[in-house]
Coordinates of N, CA and C and ligand atoms in Angstrom, one line a residue:
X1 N -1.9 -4.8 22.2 CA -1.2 -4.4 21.0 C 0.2 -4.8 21.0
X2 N 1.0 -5.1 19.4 CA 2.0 -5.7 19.5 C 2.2 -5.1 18.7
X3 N 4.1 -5.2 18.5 CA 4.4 -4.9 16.9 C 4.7 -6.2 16.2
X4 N 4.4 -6.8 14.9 CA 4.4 -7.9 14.4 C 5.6 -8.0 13.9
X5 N 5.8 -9.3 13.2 CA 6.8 -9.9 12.7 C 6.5 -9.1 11.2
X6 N 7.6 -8.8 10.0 CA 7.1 -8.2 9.0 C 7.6 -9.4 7.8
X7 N 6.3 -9.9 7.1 CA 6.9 -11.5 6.4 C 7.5 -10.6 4.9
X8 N 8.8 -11.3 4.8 CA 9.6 -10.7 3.6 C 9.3 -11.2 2.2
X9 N 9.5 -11.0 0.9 CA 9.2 -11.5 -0.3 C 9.6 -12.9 -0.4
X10 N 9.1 -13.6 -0.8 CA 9.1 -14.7 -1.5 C 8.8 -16.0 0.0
X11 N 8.2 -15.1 1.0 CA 7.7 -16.4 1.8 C 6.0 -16.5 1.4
X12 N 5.7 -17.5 1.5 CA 4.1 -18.2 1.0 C 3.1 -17.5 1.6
X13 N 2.9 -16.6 2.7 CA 1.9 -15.5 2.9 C 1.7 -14.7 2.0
X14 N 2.7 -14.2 1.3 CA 2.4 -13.0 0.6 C 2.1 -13.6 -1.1
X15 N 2.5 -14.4 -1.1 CA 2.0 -15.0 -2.8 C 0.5 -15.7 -2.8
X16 N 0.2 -15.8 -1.7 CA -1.5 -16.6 -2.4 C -2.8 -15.4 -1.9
X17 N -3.5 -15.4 -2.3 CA -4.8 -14.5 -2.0 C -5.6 -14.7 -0.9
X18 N -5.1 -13.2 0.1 CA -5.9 -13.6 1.1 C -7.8 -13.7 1.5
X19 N -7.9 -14.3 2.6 CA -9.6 -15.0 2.9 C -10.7 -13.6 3.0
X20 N -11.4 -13.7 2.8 CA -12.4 -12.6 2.8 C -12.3 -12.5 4.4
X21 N -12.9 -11.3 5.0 CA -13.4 -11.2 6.5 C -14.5 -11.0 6.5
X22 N -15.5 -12.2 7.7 CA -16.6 -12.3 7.8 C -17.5 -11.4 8.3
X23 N -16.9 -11.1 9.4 CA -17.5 -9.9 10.6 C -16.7 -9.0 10.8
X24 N -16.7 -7.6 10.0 CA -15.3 -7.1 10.6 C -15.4 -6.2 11.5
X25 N -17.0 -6.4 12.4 CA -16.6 -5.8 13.6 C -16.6 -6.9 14.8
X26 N -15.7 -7.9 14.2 CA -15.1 -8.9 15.5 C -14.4 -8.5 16.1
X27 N -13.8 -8.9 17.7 CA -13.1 -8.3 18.6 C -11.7 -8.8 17.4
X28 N -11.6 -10.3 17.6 CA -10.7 -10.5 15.8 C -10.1 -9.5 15.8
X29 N -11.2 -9.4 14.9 CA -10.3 -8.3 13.5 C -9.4 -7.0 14.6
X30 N -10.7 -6.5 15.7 CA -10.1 -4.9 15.7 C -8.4 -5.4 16.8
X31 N -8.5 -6.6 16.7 CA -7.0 -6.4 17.7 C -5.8 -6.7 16.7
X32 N -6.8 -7.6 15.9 CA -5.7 -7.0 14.2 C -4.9 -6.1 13.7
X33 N -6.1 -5.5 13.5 CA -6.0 -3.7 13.3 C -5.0 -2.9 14.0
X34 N -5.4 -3.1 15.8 CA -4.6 -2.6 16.6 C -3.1 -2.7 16.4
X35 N -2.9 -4.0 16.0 CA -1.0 -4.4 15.6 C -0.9 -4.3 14.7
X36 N -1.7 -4.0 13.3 CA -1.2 -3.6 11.9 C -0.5 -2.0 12.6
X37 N -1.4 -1.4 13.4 CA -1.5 0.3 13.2 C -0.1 0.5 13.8
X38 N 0.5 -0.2 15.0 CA 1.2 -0.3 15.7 C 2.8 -0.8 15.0
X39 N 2.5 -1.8 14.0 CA 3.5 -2.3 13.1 C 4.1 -1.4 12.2
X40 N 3.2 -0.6 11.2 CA 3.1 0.0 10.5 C 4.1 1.4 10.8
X41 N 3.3 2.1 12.2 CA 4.0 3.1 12.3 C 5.4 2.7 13.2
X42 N 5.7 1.9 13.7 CA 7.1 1.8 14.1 C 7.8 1.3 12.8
X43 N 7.8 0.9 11.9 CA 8.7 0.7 10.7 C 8.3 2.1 9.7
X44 N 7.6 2.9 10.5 CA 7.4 4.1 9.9 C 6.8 4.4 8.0
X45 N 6.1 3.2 7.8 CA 5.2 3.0 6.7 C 4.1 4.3 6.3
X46 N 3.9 3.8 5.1 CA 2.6 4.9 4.8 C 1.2 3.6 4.6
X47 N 1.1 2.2 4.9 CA 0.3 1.1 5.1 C 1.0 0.0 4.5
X48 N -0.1 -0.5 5.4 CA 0.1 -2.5 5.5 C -1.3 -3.1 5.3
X49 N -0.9 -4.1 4.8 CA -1.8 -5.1 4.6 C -1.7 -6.2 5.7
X50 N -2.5 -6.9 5.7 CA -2.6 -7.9 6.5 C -1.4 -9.3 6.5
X51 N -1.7 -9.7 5.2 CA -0.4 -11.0 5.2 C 0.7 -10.3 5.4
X52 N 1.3 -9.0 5.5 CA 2.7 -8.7 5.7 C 2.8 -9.1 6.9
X53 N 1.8 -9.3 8.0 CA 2.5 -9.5 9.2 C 1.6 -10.9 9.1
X54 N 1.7 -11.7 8.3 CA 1.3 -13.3 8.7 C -0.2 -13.7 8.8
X55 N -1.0 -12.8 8.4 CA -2.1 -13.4 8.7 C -3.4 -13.3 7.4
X56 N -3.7 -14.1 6.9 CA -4.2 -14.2 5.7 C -5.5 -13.7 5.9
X57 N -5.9 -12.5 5.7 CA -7.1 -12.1 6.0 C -7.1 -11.0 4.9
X58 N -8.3 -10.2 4.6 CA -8.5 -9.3 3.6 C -8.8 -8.0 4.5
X59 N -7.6 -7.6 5.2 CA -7.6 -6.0 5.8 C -6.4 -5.3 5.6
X60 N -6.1 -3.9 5.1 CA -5.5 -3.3 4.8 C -5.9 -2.0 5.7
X61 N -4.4 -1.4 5.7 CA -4.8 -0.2 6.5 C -3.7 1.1 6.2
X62 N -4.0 2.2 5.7 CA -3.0 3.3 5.2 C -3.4 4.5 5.8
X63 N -2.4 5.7 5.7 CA -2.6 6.8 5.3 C -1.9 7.8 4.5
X64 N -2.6 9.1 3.8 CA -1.9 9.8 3.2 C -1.4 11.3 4.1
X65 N -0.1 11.3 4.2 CA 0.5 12.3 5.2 C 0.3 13.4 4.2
X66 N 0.2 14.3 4.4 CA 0.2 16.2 4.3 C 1.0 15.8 3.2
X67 N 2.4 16.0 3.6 CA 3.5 16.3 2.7 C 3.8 15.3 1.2
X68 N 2.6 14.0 1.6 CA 2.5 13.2 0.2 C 1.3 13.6 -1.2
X69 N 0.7 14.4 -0.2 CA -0.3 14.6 -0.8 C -0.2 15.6 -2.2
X70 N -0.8 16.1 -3.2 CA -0.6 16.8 -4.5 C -1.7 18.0 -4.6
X71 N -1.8 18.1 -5.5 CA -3.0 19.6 -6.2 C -3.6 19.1 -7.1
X72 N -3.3 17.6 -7.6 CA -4.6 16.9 -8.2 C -6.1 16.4 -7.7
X73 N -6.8 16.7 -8.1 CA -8.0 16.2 -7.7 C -8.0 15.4 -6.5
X74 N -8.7 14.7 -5.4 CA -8.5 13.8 -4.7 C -7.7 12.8 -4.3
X75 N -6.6 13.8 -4.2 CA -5.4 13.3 -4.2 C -5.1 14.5 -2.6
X76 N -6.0 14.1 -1.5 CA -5.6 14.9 -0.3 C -5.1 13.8 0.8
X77 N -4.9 14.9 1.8 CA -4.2 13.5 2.7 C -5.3 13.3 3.5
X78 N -5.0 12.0 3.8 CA -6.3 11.1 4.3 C -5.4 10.5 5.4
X79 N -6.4 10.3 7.0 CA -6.1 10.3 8.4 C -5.7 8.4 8.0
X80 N -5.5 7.7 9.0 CA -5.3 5.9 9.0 C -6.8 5.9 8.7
X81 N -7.0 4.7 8.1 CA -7.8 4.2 7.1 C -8.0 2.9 7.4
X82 N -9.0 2.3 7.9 CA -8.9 1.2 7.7 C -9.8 0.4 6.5
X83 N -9.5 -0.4 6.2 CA -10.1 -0.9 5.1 C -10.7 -2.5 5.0
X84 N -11.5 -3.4 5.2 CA -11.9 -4.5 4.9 C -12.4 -5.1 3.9
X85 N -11.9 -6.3 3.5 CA -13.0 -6.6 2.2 C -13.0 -5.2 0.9
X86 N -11.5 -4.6 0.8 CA -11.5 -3.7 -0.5 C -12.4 -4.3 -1.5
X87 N -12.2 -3.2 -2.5 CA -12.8 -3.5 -3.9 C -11.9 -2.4 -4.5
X88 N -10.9 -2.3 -5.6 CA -10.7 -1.0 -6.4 C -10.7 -1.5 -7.2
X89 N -11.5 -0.3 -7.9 CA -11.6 -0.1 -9.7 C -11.2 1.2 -10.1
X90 N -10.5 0.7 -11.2 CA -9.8 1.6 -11.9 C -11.1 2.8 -12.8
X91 N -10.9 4.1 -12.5 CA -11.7 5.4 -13.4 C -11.2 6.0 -14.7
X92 N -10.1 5.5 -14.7 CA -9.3 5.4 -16.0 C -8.6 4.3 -16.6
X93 N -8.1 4.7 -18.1 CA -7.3 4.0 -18.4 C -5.8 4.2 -18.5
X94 N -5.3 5.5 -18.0 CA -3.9 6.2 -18.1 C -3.7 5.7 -16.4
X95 N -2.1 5.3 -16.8 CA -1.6 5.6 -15.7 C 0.0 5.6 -15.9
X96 N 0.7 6.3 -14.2 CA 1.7 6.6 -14.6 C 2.9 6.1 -13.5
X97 N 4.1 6.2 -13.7 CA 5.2 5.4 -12.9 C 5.5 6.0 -12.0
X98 N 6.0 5.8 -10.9 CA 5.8 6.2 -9.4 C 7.0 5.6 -8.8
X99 N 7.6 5.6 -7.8 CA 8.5 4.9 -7.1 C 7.8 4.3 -5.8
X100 N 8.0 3.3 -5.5 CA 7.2 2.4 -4.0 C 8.5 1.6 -3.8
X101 N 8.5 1.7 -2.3 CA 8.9 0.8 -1.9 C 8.0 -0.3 -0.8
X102 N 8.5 -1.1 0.0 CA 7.8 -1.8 0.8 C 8.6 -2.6 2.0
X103 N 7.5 -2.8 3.0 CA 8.0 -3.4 4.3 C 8.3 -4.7 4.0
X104 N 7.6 -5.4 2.9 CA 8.3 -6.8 2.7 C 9.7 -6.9 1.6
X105 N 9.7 -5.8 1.4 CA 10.8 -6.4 -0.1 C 12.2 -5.0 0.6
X106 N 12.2 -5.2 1.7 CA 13.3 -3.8 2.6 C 14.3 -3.6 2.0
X107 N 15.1 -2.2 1.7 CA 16.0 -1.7 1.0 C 15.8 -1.2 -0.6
X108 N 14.5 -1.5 -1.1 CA 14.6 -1.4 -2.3 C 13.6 -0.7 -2.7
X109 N 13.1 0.1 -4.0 CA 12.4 1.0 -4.9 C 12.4 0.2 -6.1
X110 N 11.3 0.7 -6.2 CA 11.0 0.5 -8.0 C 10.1 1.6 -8.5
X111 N 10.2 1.5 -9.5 CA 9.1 2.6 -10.4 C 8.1 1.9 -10.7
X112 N 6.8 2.0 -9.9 CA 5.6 1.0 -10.6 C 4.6 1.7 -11.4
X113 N 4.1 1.2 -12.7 CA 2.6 1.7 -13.1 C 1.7 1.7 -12.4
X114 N 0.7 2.7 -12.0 CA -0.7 2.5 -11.5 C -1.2 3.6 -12.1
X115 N -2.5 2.9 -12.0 CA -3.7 3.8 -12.3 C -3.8 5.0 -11.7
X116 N -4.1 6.2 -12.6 CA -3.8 7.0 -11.8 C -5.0 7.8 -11.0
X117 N -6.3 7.6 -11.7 CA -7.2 7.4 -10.5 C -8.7 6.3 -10.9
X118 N -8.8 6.2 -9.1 CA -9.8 4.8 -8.9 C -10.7 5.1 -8.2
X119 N -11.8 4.3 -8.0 CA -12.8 4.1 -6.9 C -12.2 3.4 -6.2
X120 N -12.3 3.1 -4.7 CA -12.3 1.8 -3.6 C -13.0 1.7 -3.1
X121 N -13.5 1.0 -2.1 CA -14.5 0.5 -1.3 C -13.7 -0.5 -0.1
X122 N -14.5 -0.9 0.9 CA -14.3 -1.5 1.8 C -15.2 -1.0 2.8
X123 N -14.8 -1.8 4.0 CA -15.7 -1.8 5.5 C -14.5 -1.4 6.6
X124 N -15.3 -0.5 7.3 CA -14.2 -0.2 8.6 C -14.6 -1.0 9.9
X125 N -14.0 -0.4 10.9 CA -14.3 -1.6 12.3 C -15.7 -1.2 12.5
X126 N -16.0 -0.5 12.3 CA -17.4 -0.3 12.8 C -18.5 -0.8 11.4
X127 N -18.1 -1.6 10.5 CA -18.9 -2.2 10.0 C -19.9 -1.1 9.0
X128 N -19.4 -0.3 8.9 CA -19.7 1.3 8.0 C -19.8 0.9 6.5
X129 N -20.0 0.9 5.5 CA -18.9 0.9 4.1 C -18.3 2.3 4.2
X130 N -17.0 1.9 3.8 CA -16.5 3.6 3.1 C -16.1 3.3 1.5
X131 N -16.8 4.5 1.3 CA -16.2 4.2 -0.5 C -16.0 5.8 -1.1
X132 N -14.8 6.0 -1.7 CA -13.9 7.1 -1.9 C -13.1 6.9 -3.4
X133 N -13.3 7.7 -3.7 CA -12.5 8.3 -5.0 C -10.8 8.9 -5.1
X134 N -9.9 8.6 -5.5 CA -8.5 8.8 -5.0 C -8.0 8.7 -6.6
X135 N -6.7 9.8 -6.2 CA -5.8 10.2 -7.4 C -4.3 9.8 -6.8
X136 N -3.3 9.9 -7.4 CA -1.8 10.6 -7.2 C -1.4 9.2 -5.7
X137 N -0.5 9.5 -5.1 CA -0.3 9.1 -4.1 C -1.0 8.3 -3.4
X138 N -2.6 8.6 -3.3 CA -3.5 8.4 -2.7 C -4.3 7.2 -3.2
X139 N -4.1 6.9 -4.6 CA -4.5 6.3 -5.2 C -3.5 4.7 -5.3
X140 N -2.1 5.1 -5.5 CA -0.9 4.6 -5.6 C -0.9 3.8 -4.2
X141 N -1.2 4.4 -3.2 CA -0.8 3.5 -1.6 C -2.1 2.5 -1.7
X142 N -3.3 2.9 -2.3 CA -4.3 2.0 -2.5 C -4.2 0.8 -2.8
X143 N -3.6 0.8 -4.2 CA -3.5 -0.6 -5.4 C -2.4 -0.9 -4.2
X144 N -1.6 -0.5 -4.1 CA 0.1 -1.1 -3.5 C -0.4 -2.0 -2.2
X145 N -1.4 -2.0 -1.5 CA -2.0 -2.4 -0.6 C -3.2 -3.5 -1.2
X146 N -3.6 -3.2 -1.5 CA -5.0 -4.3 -2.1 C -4.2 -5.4 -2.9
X147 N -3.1 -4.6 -3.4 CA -2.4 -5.7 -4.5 C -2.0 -6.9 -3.4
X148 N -1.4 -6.4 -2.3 CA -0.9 -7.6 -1.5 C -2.0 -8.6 -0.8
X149 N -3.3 -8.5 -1.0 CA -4.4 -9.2 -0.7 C -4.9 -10.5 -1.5
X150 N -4.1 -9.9 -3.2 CA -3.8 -10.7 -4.1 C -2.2 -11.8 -4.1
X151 N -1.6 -11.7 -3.6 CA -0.8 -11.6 -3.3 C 0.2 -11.7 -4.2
X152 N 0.1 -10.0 -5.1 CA 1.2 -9.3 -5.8 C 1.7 -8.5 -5.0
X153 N 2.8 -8.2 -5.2 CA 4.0 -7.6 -4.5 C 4.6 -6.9 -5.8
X154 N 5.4 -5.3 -5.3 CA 5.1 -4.1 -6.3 C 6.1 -4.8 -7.8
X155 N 7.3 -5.8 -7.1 CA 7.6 -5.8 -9.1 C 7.3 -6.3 -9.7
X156 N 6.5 -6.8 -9.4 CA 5.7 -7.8 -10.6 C 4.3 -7.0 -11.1
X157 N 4.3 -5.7 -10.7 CA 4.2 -5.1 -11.5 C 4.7 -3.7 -12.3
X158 N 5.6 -3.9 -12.2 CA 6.6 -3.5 -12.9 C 7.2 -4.1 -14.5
X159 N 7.4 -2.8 -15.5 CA 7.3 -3.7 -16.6 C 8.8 -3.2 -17.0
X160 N 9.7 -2.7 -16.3 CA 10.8 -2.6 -16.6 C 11.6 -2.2 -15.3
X161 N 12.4 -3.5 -15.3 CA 13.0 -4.0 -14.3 C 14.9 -3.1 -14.2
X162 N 14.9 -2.4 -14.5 CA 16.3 -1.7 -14.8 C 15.7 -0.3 -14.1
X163 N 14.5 -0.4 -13.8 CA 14.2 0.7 -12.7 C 14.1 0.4 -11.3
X164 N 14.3 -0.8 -11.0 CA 14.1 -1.7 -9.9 C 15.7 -1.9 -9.0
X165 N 15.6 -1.4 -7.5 CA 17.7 -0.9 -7.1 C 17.0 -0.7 -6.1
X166 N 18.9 -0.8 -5.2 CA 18.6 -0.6 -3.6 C 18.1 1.2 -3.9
X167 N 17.4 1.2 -2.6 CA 17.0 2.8 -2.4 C 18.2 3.9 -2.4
X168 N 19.2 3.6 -1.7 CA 20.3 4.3 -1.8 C 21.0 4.9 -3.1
X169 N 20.7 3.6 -3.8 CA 21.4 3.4 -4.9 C 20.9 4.4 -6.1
X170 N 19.0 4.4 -5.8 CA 18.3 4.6 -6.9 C 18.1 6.5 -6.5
X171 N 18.2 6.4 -5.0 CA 18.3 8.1 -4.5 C 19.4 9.1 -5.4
X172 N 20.6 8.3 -5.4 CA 21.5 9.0 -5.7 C 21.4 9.4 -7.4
X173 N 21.2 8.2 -7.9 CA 21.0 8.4 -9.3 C 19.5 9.3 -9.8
X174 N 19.1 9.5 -9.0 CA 17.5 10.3 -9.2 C 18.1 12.4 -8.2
X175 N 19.3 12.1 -7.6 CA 19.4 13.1 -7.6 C 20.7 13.9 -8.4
X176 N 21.2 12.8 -8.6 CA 21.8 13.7 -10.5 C 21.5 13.8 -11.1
X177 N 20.0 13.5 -11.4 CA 19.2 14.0 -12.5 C 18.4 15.1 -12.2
X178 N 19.2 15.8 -10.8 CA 18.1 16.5 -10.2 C 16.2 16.3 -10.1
X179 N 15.9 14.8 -9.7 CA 14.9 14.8 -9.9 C 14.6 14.2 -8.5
X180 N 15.2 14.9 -7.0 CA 15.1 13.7 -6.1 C 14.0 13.7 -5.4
X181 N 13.1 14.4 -5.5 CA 11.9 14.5 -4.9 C 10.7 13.2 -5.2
X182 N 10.7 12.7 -6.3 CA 10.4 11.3 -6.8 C 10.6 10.4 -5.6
X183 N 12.0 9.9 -4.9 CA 11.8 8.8 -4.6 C 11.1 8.8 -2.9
X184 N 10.2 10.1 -3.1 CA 10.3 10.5 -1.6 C 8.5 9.5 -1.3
X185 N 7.9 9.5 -2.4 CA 6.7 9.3 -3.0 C 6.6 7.1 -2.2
X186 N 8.4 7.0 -2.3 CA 8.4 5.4 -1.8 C 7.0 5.1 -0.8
X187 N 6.5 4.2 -0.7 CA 5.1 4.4 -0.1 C 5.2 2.5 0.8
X188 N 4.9 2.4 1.8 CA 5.0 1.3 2.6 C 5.8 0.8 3.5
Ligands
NI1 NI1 3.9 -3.4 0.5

């Protein structure tokens, strides 16, 4: 196990769509895994995808901590997750703006739209399917993750860029509005 390199915005890993995984109970993939999980939690993330640390493959991996979690529907906290070969679909058509940050785009938030709940799907190491229904948070770390498989990165989807600031910057002004609990939601 290692901790990886973390590839920043606008280098060519993260813009093109990464390769399907063939076998994902290859030794491969699970030592992948091992240094995603290892990456992730020493930059102290809520998940990673795979091209953040260079490697163009279709594995993501999250979880949802206790204290991110809501009183919406399936929107609970969920243990590390691994995920291969995603699939999410949107269960609705409403969704709503959120703050995310991320390990490739460091120092900064934005407010993104997402769906606010979905189906997913994928394969774990053991070659299982898991397939789960998610709301709130839970749903939000989802897309924010699969998106980078596409290789969209959170402001581009974003439709209003005047919510988009260093974290510091965007804390402070979110707690004069007494609303600072928002940017705590930053997810990656
Ligand atoms: Ni990210």
């Amino acid at each position: 196990m290692a901790i990886r390199k973390i590839a920043k915005m606008g280098h060519s890993v993260l813009r093109k769509p990464a390769r399907a995984v063939s076998d994902p109970q290859s030794p491969e993939i699970r030592a992948l895994v091992a240094d995603m999980v290892e990456t992730m939690q020493d930059a102290n993330g809520a998940g990673l995808a795979a091209p953040q640390i260079h490697e163009d493959v279709r594995v993501v991996i999250f979880h949802v901590p206790a204290e991110r979690a809501s009183e919406a529907p399936d929107d609970r906290p969920a243990p590390l997750t691994v995920l291969i070969n995603p699939t999410v679909e949107p269960l609705t058509a409403e969704r709503e703006l959120g703050l995310e940050g991320c390990l490739s785009v460091p120092g900064f938030v934005g407010a993104v739209p997402r769906f606010t709940r979905i189906r997913y799907s994928g394969y774990g190491l053991d070659g299982q399917k898991i397939e789960r229904e998610a709301s709130g948070f839970h749903a939000r770390v989802v897309q924010h993750e699969c998106d980078h498989l596409d290789g969209i990165l959170y402001p581009q989807r974003m439709e209003d860029l005047s919510l988009f600031g260093y974290v510091e910057e965007v804390r402070r002004a979110l707690e004069q509005r007494g609303d600072a609990q928002t940017v705590e939601e930053a997810a990656d």
